[in-house]
GROMACS .gro file of C-alpha atoms in nm:
model
  195
    1ASN     CA    1  -2.106   6.941   4.286
    2ASP     CA    2  -2.334   6.648   4.209
    3GLU     CA    3  -2.127   6.562   3.902
    4LYS     CA    4  -1.999   6.213   3.837
    5VAL     CA    5  -1.619   6.220   3.855
    6GLY     CA    6  -1.560   5.867   3.733
    7GLU     CA    7  -1.402   5.559   3.885
    8LYS     CA    8  -1.052   5.425   3.893
    9ASN     CA    9  -0.947   5.075   3.994
   10GLN     CA   10  -0.599   4.999   4.109
   11ILE     CA   11  -0.446   4.680   4.248
   12VAL     CA   12  -0.236   4.727   4.559
   13THR     CA   13  -0.046   4.477   4.769
   14VAL     CA   14  -0.117   4.493   5.139
   15ARG     CA   15   0.144   4.318   5.347
   16SER     CA   16   0.111   4.165   5.690
   17ILE     CA   17   0.290   4.358   5.965
   18ASN     CA   18   0.515   4.051   6.000
   19ASP     CA   19   0.610   4.067   5.632
   20VAL     CA   20   0.928   4.273   5.649
   21PRO     CA   21   1.085   4.414   5.331
   22LEU     CA   22   1.454   4.324   5.295
   23PHE     CA   23   1.542   4.503   4.971
   24SER     CA   24   1.390   4.636   4.652
   25ARG     CA   25   1.496   4.618   4.289
   26ASP     CA   26   1.444   4.853   3.999
   27GLU     CA   27   1.274   4.760   3.670
   28LYS     CA   28   1.594   4.599   3.542
   29GLY     CA   29   1.638   4.386   3.855
   30ALA     CA   30   1.929   4.582   4.005
   31LEU     CA   31   1.938   4.621   4.382
   32GLN     CA   32   1.786   4.956   4.470
   33ASN     CA   33   1.729   4.983   4.847
   34ASP     CA   34   1.836   4.778   5.150
   35TYR     CA   35   1.570   4.760   5.421
   36GLY     CA   36   1.742   4.506   5.649
   37PHE     CA   37   1.747   4.765   5.927
   38LEU     CA   38   1.369   4.715   5.963
   39MET     CA   39   1.438   4.385   6.143
   40ALA     CA   40   1.539   4.589   6.449
   41ALA     CA   41   1.178   4.705   6.482
   42PHE     CA   42   1.091   4.354   6.609
   43VAL     CA   43   1.326   4.384   6.909
   44ASN     CA   44   1.100   4.425   7.213
   45GLU     CA   45   1.286   4.446   7.543
   46ASN     CA   46   0.963   4.540   7.724
   47ASN     CA   47   0.783   4.212   7.660
   48PRO     CA   48   0.662   4.077   7.999
   49ASN     CA   49   0.766   3.722   7.904
   50ILE     CA   50   1.130   3.827   7.933
   51ASP     CA   51   1.108   3.854   8.312
   52LEU     CA   52   0.970   3.499   8.329
   53LEU     CA   53   1.253   3.369   8.109
   54LEU     CA   54   1.513   3.548   8.320
   55ARG     CA   55   1.367   3.399   8.640
   56GLU     CA   56   1.383   3.052   8.482
   57ALA     CA   57   1.743   3.117   8.381
   58ILE     CA   58   1.839   3.213   8.737
   59ASN     CA   59   1.663   2.902   8.867
   60THR     CA   60   1.890   2.681   8.653
   61GLY     CA   61   2.188   2.797   8.860
   62VAL     CA   62   2.400   2.894   8.560
   63VAL     CA   63   2.392   3.257   8.681
   64ASP     CA   64   2.287   3.416   9.009
   65SER     CA   65   2.171   3.741   8.850
   66PHE     CA   66   2.172   3.942   8.530
   67SER     CA   67   2.413   4.233   8.543
   68GLY     CA   68   2.488   4.312   8.179
   69HIS     CA   69   2.854   4.407   8.136
   70GLN     CA   70   2.918   4.492   8.503
   71SER     CA   71   3.095   4.166   8.594
   72GLY     CA   72   3.324   4.120   8.294
   73THR     CA   73   3.346   3.914   7.978
   74SER     CA   74   3.312   3.566   8.131
   75GLU     CA   75   2.991   3.674   8.306
   76VAL     CA   76   2.851   3.812   7.978
   77TYR     CA   77   2.906   3.468   7.823
   78ARG     CA   78   2.738   3.303   8.122
   79GLN     CA   79   2.435   3.531   8.094
   80VAL     CA   80   2.396   3.462   7.723
   81PHE     CA   81   2.437   3.090   7.785
   82ALA     CA   82   2.181   3.098   8.068
   83ILE     CA   83   1.925   3.243   7.826
   84TRP     CA   84   2.015   2.992   7.554
   85ASN     CA   85   1.993   2.713   7.812
   86VAL     CA   86   1.639   2.812   7.920
   87LEU     CA   87   1.515   2.839   7.562
   88GLN     CA   88   1.675   2.504   7.482
   89ARG     CA   89   1.505   2.344   7.786
   90ARG     CA   90   1.172   2.493   7.676
   91GLY     CA   91   1.209   2.303   7.350
   92MET     CA   92   1.288   2.592   7.118
   93LYS     CA   93   1.355   2.453   6.770
   94TYR     CA   94   1.464   2.588   6.437
   95SER     CA   95   1.170   2.630   6.199
   96SER     CA   96   1.227   2.770   5.853
   97ILE     CA   97   0.903   2.963   5.814
   98THR     CA   98   1.006   3.260   5.605
   99THR     CA   99   0.749   3.284   5.326
  100PRO     CA  100   0.607   3.636   5.310
  101THR     CA  101   0.239   3.707   5.261
  102GLY     CA  102   0.294   3.946   4.970
  103ASP     CA  103   0.526   3.805   4.706
  104SER     CA  104   0.672   4.052   4.458
  105LYS     CA  105   0.937   4.062   4.187
  106ARG     CA  106   1.045   4.410   4.295
  107VAL     CA  107   1.043   4.378   4.676
  108SER     CA  108   1.201   4.087   4.861
  109SER     CA  109   1.068   4.033   5.210
  110GLN     CA  110   1.060   3.781   5.490
  111TYR     CA  111   0.804   3.681   5.751
  112VAL     CA  112   0.924   3.760   6.107
  113ARG     CA  113   0.751   3.631   6.419
  114PHE     CA  114   0.674   3.857   6.713
  115PHE     CA  115   0.844   3.776   7.045
  116ASP     CA  116   0.525   3.618   7.189
  117ASP     CA  117   0.469   3.405   6.879
  118THR     CA  118   0.822   3.267   6.899
  119ILE     CA  119   0.785   3.183   7.269
  120GLU     CA  120   0.436   3.032   7.235
  121THR     CA  121   0.525   2.808   6.940
  122SER     CA  122   0.883   2.731   7.055
  123GLN     CA  123   0.989   2.782   6.694
  124ALA     CA  124   1.228   3.030   6.539
  125ASN     CA  125   1.400   3.079   6.208
  126CYS     CA  126   1.730   3.268   6.196
  127ILE     CA  127   1.580   3.615   6.228
  128ASP     CA  128   1.314   3.514   6.483
  129GLY     CA  129   1.580   3.367   6.714
  130THR     CA  130   1.810   3.662   6.662
  131VAL     CA  131   1.533   3.913   6.742
  132LEU     CA  132   1.433   3.706   7.046
  133PHE     CA  133   1.787   3.709   7.186
  134ALA     CA  134   1.840   4.077   7.100
  135SER     CA  135   1.522   4.163   7.294
  136ILE     CA  136   1.632   3.973   7.603
  137LEU     CA  137   1.989   4.102   7.592
  138ARG     CA  138   1.870   4.460   7.555
  139LYS     CA  139   1.657   4.412   7.868
  140ILE     CA  140   1.958   4.299   8.073
  141GLY     CA  141   2.193   4.566   7.937
  142ILE     CA  142   2.403   4.367   7.691
  143ASN     CA  143   2.434   4.546   7.358
  144SER     CA  144   2.362   4.333   7.054
  145LYS     CA  145   2.351   4.351   6.677
  146ILE     CA  146   2.144   4.176   6.416
  147VAL     CA  147   2.397   4.058   6.159
  148MET     CA  148   2.240   4.020   5.815
  149ILE     CA  149   2.413   3.826   5.539
  150PRO     CA  150   2.252   3.692   5.220
  151SER     CA  151   1.971   3.452   5.317
  152HIS     CA  152   2.067   3.444   5.686
  153ALA     CA  153   2.081   3.640   6.013
  154PHE     CA  154   2.264   3.580   6.339
  155LEU     CA  155   2.329   3.760   6.666
  156GLY     CA  156   2.631   3.963   6.766
  157PHE     CA  157   2.662   4.063   7.132
  158SER     CA  158   2.915   4.294   7.294
  159LEU     CA  159   3.152   4.155   7.551
  160ASP     CA  160   3.224   4.499   7.695
  161GLU     CA  161   3.031   4.818   7.759
  162ASP     CA  162   3.219   5.009   7.491
  163GLY     CA  163   3.116   4.761   7.222
  164LYS     CA  164   3.477   4.710   7.109
  165ASN     CA  165   3.465   4.330   7.133
  166TYR     CA  166   3.183   4.115   7.001
  167ALA     CA  167   3.096   3.748   7.008
  168PHE     CA  168   2.842   3.583   6.780
  169LEU     CA  169   2.562   3.336   6.837
  170GLU     CA  170   2.399   3.107   6.583
  171THR     CA  171   2.043   3.091   6.718
  172THR     CA  172   1.938   2.823   6.468
  173ALA     CA  173   2.146   2.573   6.669
  174MET     CA  174   1.886   2.574   6.948
  175GLY     CA  175   1.733   2.230   6.967
  176ASP     CA  176   2.045   2.055   6.833
  177VAL     CA  177   2.173   1.953   7.179
  178ASN     CA  178   2.005   1.712   7.420
  179ILE     CA  179   2.049   1.933   7.725
  180ASN     CA  180   1.842   1.698   7.943
  181GLN     CA  181   2.146   1.475   7.975
  182TYR     CA  182   2.299   1.745   8.197
  183ASN     CA  183   2.076   1.729   8.505
  184ASP     CA  184   2.339   1.842   8.755
  185LYS     CA  185   2.359   2.226   8.757
  186LYS     CA  186   2.722   2.229   8.872
  187ARG     CA  187   2.820   1.977   8.603
  188LEU     CA  188   2.642   2.187   8.340
  189ARG     CA  189   2.834   2.498   8.448
  190ASP     CA  190   3.165   2.310   8.453
  191ILE     CA  191   3.112   2.166   8.104
  192PHE     CA  192   3.042   2.499   7.938
  193PHE     CA  193   3.252   2.730   8.157
  194GLU     CA  194   3.570   2.561   8.264
  195LYS     CA  195   3.765   2.773   8.509
   0.00000   0.00000   0.00000
């Protein structure tokens, strides 16, 4: 009604969409809420780059197709290895970029790359690599889990459709092996999957 109502200033923290809260603490510093489940929001099985990666993986000869759990446990391992192999050949390396944009004493968070950012830069920290693999595995029908432990994340993937048996993958190991020494596709298969 044309009356001055006054002004109020307040400082707020605006976080980047990639700055994911992990947990919050109360005024005394005690753990209050666990937000680790938010990491799953970065899993994107519909990213068009996945089809290109899968085609590259088939071209290596490690697998002939991607069938999820349909062909048994050994084929699940082969499919996961075929994906790891392609990312390794593309030069994917561990990169410990975790610093969030909005630092806070009450909310701990971590920077997480989008699928495209990880592929374009060929860099991934533990959660980036885990989210990348979870996205690809979801696309091909292999159930996976993001396993969160203090200061680290790694991938769990089911060996059967029921999800009763899981194996685990340390994605930060990508880049630790000189895979170029294995030029022969058959030799590569024999080394990692002895019959």
